[in-house]
Structure formats: C-alpha cells, structure tokens
mmCIF file of C-alpha atoms and ligand atoms in Angstrom:
data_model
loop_
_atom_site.group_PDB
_atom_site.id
_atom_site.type_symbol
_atom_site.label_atom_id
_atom_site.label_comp_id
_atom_site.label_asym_id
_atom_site.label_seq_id
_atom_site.Cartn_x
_atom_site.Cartn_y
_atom_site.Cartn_z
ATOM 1 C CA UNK A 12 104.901 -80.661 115.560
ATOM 2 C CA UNK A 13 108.429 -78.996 114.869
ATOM 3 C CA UNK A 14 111.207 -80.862 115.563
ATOM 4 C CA UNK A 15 114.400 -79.360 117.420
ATOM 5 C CA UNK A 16 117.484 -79.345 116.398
ATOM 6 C CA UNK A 17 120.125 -80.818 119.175
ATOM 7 C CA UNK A 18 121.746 -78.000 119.330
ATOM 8 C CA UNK A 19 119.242 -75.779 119.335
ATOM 9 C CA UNK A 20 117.935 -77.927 122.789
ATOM 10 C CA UNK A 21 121.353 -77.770 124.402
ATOM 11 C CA UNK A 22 120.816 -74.388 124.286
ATOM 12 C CA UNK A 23 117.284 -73.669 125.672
ATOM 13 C CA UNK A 24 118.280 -76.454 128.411
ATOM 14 C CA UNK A 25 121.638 -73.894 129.304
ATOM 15 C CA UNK A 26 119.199 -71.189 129.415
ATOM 16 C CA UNK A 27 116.385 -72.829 131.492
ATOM 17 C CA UNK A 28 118.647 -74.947 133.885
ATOM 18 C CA UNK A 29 121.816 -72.073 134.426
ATOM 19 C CA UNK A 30 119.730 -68.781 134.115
ATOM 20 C CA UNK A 31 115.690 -68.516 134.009
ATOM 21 C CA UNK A 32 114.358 -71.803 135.217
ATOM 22 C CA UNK A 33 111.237 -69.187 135.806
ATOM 23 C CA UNK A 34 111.300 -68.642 132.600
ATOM 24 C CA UNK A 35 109.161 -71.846 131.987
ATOM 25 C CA UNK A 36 107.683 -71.511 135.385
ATOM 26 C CA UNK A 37 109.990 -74.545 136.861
ATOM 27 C CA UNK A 38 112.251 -74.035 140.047
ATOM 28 C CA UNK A 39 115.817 -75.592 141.197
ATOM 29 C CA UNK A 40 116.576 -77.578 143.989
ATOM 30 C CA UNK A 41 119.216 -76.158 146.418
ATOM 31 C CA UNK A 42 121.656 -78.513 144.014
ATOM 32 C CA UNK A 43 120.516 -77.345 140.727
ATOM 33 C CA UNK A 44 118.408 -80.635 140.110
ATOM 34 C CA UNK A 45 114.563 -80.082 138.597
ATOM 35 C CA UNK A 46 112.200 -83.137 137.640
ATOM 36 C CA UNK A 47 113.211 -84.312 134.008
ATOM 37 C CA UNK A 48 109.075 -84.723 133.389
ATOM 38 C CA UNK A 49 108.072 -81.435 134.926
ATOM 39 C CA UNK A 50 111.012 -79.960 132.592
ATOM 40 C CA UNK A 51 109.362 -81.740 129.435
ATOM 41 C CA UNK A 52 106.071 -80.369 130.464
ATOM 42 C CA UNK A 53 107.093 -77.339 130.809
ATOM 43 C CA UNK A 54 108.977 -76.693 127.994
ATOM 44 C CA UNK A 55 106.223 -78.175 125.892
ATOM 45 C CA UNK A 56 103.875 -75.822 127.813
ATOM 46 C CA UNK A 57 105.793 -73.329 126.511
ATOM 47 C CA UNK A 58 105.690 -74.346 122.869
ATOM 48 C CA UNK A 59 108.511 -76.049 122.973
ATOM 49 C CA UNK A 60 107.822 -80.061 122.498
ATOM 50 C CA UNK A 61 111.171 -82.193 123.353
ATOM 51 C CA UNK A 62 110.453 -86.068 123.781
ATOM 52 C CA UNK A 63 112.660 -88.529 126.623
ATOM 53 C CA UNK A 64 114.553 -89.762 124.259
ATOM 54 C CA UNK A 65 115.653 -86.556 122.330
ATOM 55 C CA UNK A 66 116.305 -85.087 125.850
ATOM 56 C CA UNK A 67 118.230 -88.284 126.426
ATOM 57 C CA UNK A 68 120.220 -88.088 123.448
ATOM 58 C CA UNK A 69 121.101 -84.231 124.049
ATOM 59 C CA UNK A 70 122.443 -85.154 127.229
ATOM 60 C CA UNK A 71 124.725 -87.959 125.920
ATOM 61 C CA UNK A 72 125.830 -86.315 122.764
ATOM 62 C CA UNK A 73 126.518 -82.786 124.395
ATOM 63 C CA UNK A 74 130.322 -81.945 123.222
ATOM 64 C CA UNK A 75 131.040 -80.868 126.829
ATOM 65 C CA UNK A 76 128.781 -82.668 128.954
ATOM 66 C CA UNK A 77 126.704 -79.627 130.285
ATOM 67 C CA UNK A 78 123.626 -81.814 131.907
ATOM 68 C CA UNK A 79 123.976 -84.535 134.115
ATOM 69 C CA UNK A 80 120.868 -87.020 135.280
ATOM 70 C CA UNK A 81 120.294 -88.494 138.819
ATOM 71 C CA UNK A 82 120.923 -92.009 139.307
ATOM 72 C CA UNK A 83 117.387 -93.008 138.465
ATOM 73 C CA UNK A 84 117.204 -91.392 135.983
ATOM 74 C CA UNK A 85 114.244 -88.517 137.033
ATOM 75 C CA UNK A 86 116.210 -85.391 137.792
ATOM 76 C CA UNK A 87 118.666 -83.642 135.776
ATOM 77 C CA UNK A 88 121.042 -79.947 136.360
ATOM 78 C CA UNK A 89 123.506 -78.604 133.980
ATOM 79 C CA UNK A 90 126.774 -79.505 135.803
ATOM 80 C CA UNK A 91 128.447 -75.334 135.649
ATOM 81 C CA UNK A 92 127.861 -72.469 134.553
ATOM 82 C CA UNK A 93 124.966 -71.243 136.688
ATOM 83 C CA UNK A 94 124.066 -67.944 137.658
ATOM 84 C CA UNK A 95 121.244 -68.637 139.568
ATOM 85 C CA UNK A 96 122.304 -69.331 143.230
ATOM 86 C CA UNK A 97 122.610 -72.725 143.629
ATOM 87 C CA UNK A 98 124.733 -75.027 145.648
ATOM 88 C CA UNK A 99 126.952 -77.471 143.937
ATOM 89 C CA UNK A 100 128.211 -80.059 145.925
ATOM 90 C CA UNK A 101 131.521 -80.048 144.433
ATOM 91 C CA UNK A 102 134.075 -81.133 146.925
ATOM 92 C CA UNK A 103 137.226 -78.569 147.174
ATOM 93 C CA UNK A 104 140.365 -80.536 145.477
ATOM 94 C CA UNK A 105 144.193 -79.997 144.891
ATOM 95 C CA UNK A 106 144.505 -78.792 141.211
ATOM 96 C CA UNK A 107 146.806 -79.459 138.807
ATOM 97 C CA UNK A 108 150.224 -76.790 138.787
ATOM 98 C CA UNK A 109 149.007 -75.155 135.925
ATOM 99 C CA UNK A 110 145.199 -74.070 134.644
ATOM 100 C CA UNK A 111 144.458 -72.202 131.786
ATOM 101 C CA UNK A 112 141.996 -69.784 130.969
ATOM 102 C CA UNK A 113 140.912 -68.749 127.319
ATOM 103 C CA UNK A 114 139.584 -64.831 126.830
ATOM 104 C CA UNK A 115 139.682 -62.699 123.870
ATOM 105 C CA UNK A 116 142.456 -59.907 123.586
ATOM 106 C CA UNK A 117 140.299 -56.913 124.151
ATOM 107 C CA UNK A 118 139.596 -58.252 128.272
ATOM 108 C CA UNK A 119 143.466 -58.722 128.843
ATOM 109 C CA UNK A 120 144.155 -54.772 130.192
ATOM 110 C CA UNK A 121 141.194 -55.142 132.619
ATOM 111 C CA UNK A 122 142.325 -59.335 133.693
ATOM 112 C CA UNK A 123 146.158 -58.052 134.072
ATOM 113 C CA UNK A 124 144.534 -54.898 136.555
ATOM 114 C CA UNK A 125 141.745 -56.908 138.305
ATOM 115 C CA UNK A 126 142.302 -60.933 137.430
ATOM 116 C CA UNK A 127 139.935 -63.119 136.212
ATOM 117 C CA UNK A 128 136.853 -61.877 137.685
ATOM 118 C CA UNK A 129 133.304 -64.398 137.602
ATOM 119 C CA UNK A 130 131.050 -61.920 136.789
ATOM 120 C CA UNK A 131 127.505 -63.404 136.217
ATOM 121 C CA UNK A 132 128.632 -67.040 136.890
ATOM 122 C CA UNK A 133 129.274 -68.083 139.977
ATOM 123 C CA UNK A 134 132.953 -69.375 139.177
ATOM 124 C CA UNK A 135 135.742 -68.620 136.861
ATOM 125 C CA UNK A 136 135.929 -71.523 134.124
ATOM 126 C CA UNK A 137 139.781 -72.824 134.094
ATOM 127 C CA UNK A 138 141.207 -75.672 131.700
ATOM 128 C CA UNK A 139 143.742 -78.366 131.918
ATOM 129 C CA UNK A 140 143.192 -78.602 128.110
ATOM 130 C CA UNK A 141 144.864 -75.586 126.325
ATOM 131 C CA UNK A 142 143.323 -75.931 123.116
ATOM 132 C CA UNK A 143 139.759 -75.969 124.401
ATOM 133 C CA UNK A 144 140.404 -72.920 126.252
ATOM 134 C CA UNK A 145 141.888 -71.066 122.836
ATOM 135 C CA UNK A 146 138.147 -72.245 121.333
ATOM 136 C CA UNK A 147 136.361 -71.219 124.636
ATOM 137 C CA UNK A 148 138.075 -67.611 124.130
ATOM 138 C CA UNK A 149 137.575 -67.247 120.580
ATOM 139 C CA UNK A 150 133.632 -67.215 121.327
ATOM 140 C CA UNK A 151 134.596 -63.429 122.149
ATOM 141 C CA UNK A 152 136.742 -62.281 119.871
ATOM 142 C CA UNK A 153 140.475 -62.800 119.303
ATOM 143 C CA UNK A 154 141.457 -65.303 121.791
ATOM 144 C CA UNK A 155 144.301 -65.155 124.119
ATOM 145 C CA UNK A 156 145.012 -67.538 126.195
ATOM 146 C CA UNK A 157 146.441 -67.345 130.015
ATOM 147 C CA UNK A 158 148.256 -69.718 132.104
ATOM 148 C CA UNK A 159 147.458 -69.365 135.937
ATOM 149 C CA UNK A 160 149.964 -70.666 138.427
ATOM 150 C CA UNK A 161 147.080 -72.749 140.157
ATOM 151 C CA UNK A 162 150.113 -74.259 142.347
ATOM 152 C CA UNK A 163 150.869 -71.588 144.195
ATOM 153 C CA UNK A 164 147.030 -69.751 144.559
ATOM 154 C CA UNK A 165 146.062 -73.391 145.812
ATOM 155 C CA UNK A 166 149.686 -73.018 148.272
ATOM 156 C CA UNK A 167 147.940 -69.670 149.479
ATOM 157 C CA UNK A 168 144.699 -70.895 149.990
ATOM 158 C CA UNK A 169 142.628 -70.560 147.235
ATOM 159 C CA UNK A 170 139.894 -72.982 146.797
ATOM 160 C CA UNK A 171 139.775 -75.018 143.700
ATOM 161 C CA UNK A 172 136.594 -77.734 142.325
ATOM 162 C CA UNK A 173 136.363 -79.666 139.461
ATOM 163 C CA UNK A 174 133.124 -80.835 137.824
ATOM 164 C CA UNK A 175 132.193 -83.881 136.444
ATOM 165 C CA UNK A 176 132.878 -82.644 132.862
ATOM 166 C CA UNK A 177 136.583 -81.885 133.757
ATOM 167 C CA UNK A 178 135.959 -77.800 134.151
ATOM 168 C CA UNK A 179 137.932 -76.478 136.812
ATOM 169 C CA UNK A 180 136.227 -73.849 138.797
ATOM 170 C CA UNK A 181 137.512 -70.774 141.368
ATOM 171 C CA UNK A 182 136.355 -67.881 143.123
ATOM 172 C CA UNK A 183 138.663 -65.224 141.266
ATOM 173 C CA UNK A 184 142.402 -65.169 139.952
ATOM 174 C CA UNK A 185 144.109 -62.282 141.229
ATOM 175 C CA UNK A 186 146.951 -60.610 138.576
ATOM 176 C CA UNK A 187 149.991 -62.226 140.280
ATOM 177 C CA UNK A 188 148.914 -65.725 139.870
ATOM 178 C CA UNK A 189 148.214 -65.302 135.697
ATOM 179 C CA UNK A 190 150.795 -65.070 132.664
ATOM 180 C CA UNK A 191 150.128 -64.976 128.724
ATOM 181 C CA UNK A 192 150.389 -68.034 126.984
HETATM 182 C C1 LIG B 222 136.273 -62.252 130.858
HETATM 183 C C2 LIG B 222 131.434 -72.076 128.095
HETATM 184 C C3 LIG B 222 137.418 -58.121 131.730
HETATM 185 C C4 LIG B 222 136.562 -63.722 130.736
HETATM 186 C C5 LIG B 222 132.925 -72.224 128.023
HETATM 187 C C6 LIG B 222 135.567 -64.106 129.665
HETATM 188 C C7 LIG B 222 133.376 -72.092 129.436
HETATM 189 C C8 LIG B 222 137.116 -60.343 132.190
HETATM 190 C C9 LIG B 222 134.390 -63.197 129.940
HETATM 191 C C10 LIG B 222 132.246 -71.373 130.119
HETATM 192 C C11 LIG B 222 137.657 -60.169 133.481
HETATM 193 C C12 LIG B 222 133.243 -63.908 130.635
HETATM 194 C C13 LIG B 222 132.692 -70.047 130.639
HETATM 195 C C14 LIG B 222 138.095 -58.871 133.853
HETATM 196 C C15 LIG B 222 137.160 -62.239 133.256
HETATM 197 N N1 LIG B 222 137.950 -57.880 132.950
HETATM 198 N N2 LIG B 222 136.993 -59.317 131.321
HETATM 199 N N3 LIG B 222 138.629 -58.609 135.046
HETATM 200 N N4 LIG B 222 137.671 -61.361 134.114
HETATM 201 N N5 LIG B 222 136.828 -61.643 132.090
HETATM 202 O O1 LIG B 222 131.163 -66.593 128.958
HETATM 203 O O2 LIG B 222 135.111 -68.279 130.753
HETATM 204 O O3 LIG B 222 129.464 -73.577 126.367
HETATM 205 O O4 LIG B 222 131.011 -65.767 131.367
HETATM 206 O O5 LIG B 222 137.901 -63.927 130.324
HETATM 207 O O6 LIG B 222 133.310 -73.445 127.467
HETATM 208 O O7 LIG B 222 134.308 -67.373 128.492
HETATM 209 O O8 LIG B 222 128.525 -72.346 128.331
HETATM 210 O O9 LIG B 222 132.998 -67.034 130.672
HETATM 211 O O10 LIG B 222 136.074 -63.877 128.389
HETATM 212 O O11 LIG B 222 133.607 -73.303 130.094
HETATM 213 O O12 LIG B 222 129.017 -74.806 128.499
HETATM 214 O O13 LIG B 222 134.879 -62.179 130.823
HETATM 215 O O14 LIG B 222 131.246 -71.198 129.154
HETATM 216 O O15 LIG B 222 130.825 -73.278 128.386
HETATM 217 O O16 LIG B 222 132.620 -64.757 129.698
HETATM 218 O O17 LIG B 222 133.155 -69.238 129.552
HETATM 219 P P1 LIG B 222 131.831 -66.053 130.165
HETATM 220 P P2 LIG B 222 134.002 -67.949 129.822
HETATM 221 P P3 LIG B 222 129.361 -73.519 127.853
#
C-alpha cells in the first residue's frame, strides 16, 4: 500500500474538510465536524489509505494547527479557512490594537481601492504575528505586509473572532482602517 507523506495528508485533509467534502462523498455538520472513521473510509475508498494514527499524528504535528478533534476523540473539522458554508461557533472578541495581514505586492492597488476583501473564504485571515504573515504573503508572490488599525474598526463595530490556532478572522477591512508595514 503507498504510504503518504504528512504533508501531502495535511493537504488532501484542507481540501476535503475546507472545500469538497463531496469530493469523497462525505458531508459537514452545520459546525464543520465529519466522523474521523467515515473520513478514513472514505478517503481509502477513494484510493487514498491513511491509518488513526497517521491521521493522529498529522493533526498534532500540523505547523499551524489546521484540524481540531472532538473531545472524544470521533469527529474532527479544520479550524479556518473554509469555503464551504459552515457555521463556526467562534464567539465575537475584542482584538488586539493592531492585526496584520500578509499579501504579495501585485494585490496592494486593488486592497488600498477596495480593502481586504474574503473572496472564496469566508473570512479575511489577520495576524498578531508579523513574521508569519510576511511567510503567509510570500505564498503569492512578493510579500507585503499591512498593518490594520483593528482598534478603531472594532471601536466602529466591526466584528472580530479568533480561532483556536491564534488566526484572527473578519468580515472585510475597508481602505481607511489598513497601512503598509
Ligand atoms: C488578497 C493560509 C486583491 C489577499 C495562510 C490574499 C492564511 C486581495 C489573496 C490563510 C484583495 C487571497 C489565508 C483585494 C484580499 N484585491 N487581492 N481587494 N483582498 N486580497 O489564500 O490571507 O495554510 O485566500 O491579500 O496561513 O493569503 O491554508 O488568503 O493575498 O492563514 O492553513 O487575496 O491561508 O493558511 O488568498 O491566506 P488566500 P490568505 P493555510
């Protein structure tokens, strides 16, 4: 039987559990949550064979914490990042003054005209962390990074959430709240 890289499983989970859970013939809960055995089966249905434990071990080893389990143990969601409709049950909190956001240089003339805008996602990924967000915006080309003035969009009434893997999420930054660097 081939054996999967980690890596390679992180990825196929992001795909399945963010974007095509059909795609193995599985479906979400309204949370995001699907059976961790009916996800083995399924992937191994589709040719691709992942045992407990390696699914265990992506989970724990992930760099960013993507996939979360239930308490016992039998379900499991990626904790961001979807764009199938889910509902999260993140809670809306007070941010910190300042987020960042990491993008490459070519986006910056649309951002400063239209702010940060969550396309296919169902959030805008912000940072605390300033050097994650300069790797997070190299993935598309030069990165740039932004500072957004989460103080004052939070004063106006923006909400703001934070996942369990320290990603802060919003519904859009308009222009006036974001700065270079
Ligand atoms: C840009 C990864 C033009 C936005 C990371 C970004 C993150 C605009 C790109 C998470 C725009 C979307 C999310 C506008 C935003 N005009 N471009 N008005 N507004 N953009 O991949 O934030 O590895 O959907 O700046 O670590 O790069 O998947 O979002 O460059 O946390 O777990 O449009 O994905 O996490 O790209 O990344 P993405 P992102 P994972």
């Amino acid at each position: 039987m081939k054996s999967h890289h980690i890596k390679q499983i992180s990825k196929r989970l992001s795909y399945v559990l963010r974007h095509a859970p059909e795609s193995i013939g599985i479906e979400l809960s309204r949370g995001g949550w699907t059976s961790v055995d009916q996800l083995l089966d399924a992937l191994a249905r589709s040719g691709f064979h992942v045992s407990l434990e390696t699914l265990e071990n992506v989970i724990t080893e992930n760099d960013k914490q993507r996939f979360e389990l239930s308490g016992d143990l039998s379900l499991i969601r990626a904790r961001q990042g979807h764009s199938v409709q889910i509902e999260m049950d993140y809670e809306p909190v007070k941010p910190p003054d300042m987020l960042y956001h990491g993008t490459a240089t070519r986006f910056l003339e649309s951002i400063l005209e239209h702010g940060l805008i969550k396309g296919t996602r169902q959030h805008v990924h912000l940072s605390t962390n300033y050097q994650t967000m300069v790797q997070v915006g190299s993935r598309h080309g030069k990165p740039v990074v932004l500072s957004i003035d989460a103080k004052s969009m939070f004063e106006s009434g923006h909400e703001f959430f934070v996942t369990g893997n320290h990603v802060w999420l919003t519904e859009h930054v308009p222009p006036d709240f974001l700065s270079r660097g």
